[in-house]
Amino acid sequence: MKSTFRSIILVALIAFLAVVPGFNAHAQDNCFGLKADDCALANGASSSANMAKLTSFVNGLHDHCQADGHR
């Protein structure tokens, strides 16, 4: 009984591993059905140029408190 169960599991694992390479990987820039304008907006928000413009809220709060004389 155990050997039959193990054989079934082994065959299922081999079949699964044979099928997995056939799946297509989706790249991060794939829009998954979004319209072109929405896709450009979503991809543009995470570009390296826009990410460099972001500042930390904590750093801004720290600088603001120091300017007001708070610790």
C-alpha positions as YAML, in Angstrom:
chain: A
units: angstrom
residues:
- id: 1
  name: MET
  ca: [0.00, 0.00, 0.00]
- id: 2
  name: LYS
  ca: [2.77, 2.42, 0.90]
- id: 3
  name: SER
  ca: [4.74, 1.60, -2.23]
- id: 4
  name: THR
  ca: [1.68, 2.20, -4.43]
- id: 5
  name: PHE
  ca: [1.02, 5.56, -2.78]
- id: 6
  name: ARG
  ca: [4.68, 6.54, -3.13]
- id: 7
  name: SER
  ca: [4.66, 5.51, -6.80]
- id: 8
  name: ILE
  ca: [1.59, 7.64, -7.47]
- id: 9
  name: ILE
  ca: [3.18, 10.63, -5.74]
- id: 10
  name: LEU
  ca: [6.41, 10.12, -7.70]
- id: 11
  name: VAL
  ca: [4.59, 9.95, -11.04]
- id: 12
  name: ALA
  ca: [2.54, 13.06, -10.17]
- id: 13
  name: LEU
  ca: [5.70, 14.95, -9.18]
- id: 14
  name: ILE
  ca: [7.49, 13.98, -12.39]
- id: 15
  name: ALA
  ca: [4.45, 15.00, -14.46]
- id: 16
  name: PHE
  ca: [4.21, 18.33, -12.63]
- id: 17
  name: LEU
  ca: [7.92, 19.06, -13.13]
- id: 18
  name: ALA
  ca: [7.60, 18.19, -16.82]
- id: 19
  name: VAL
  ca: [4.75, 20.70, -17.29]
- id: 20
  name: VAL
  ca: [6.11, 23.63, -15.21]
- id: 21
  name: PRO
  ca: [8.71, 24.86, -17.75]
- id: 22
  name: GLY
  ca: [5.90, 25.34, -20.26]
- id: 23
  name: PHE
  ca: [4.24, 28.06, -18.18]
- id: 24
  name: ASN
  ca: [4.90, 31.58, -19.39]
- id: 25
  name: ALA
  ca: [6.42, 34.00, -16.93]
- id: 26
  name: HIS
  ca: [4.82, 37.44, -16.87]
- id: 27
  name: ALA
  ca: [7.27, 40.32, -16.83]
- id: 28
  name: GLN
  ca: [6.71, 43.21, -14.46]
- id: 29
  name: ASP
  ca: [5.77, 45.53, -17.30]
- id: 30
  name: ASN
  ca: [2.86, 43.35, -18.38]
- id: 31
  name: CYS
  ca: [-0.33, 45.37, -17.93]
- id: 32
  name: PHE
  ca: [-2.78, 42.47, -17.49]
- id: 33
  name: GLY
  ca: [-5.54, 44.05, -19.56]
- id: 34
  name: LEU
  ca: [-5.13, 47.69, -18.54]
- id: 35
  name: LYS
  ca: [-5.62, 50.39, -21.14]
- id: 36
  name: ALA
  ca: [-2.45, 51.92, -22.58]
- id: 37
  name: ASP
  ca: [-2.80, 55.18, -20.62]
- id: 38
  name: ASP
  ca: [-3.36, 53.35, -17.33]
- id: 39
  name: CYS
  ca: [-0.43, 51.05, -18.04]
- id: 40
  name: ALA
  ca: [1.88, 53.99, -18.75]
- id: 41
  name: LEU
  ca: [0.75, 55.68, -15.53]
- id: 42
  name: ALA
  ca: [1.33, 52.56, -13.44]
- id: 43
  name: ASN
  ca: [4.74, 51.86, -14.97]
- id: 44
  name: GLY
  ca: [5.82, 55.51, -14.80]
- id: 45
  name: ALA
  ca: [5.06, 55.76, -11.10]
- id: 46
  name: SER
  ca: [7.67, 53.16, -10.25]
- id: 47
  name: SER
  ca: [10.42, 54.36, -12.60]
- id: 48
  name: SER
  ca: [13.81, 55.01, -11.05]
- id: 49
  name: ALA
  ca: [13.65, 58.74, -11.88]
- id: 50
  name: ASN
  ca: [10.34, 59.15, -10.05]
- id: 51
  name: MET
  ca: [11.44, 56.98, -7.12]
- id: 52
  name: ALA
  ca: [14.49, 59.22, -6.63]
- id: 53
  name: LYS
  ca: [12.17, 62.21, -6.19]
- id: 54
  name: LEU
  ca: [10.43, 60.64, -3.20]
- id: 55
  name: THR
  ca: [11.47, 61.70, 0.29]
- id: 56
  name: SER
  ca: [10.78, 59.95, 3.52]
- id: 57
  name: PHE
  ca: [7.98, 61.28, 5.71]
- id: 58
  name: VAL
  ca: [10.07, 60.47, 8.79]
- id: 59
  name: ASN
  ca: [13.05, 62.45, 7.51]
- id: 60
  name: GLY
  ca: [10.81, 65.40, 6.62]
- id: 61
  name: LEU
  ca: [9.18, 65.33, 10.04]
- id: 62
  name: HIS
  ca: [12.59, 65.13, 11.73]
- id: 63
  name: ASP
  ca: [13.87, 68.11, 9.77]
- id: 64
  name: HIS
  ca: [10.68, 70.07, 10.52]
- id: 65
  name: CYS
  ca: [10.98, 69.39, 14.27]
- id: 66
  name: GLN
  ca: [14.63, 70.43, 14.32]
- id: 67
  name: ALA
  ca: [13.79, 73.67, 12.51]
- id: 68
  name: ASP
  ca: [11.13, 74.44, 15.15]
- id: 69
  name: GLY
  ca: [13.57, 73.72, 18.00]
- id: 70
  name: HIS
  ca: [11.99, 70.42, 19.10]
- id: 71
  name: ARG
  ca: [14.06, 67.38, 19.78]
...
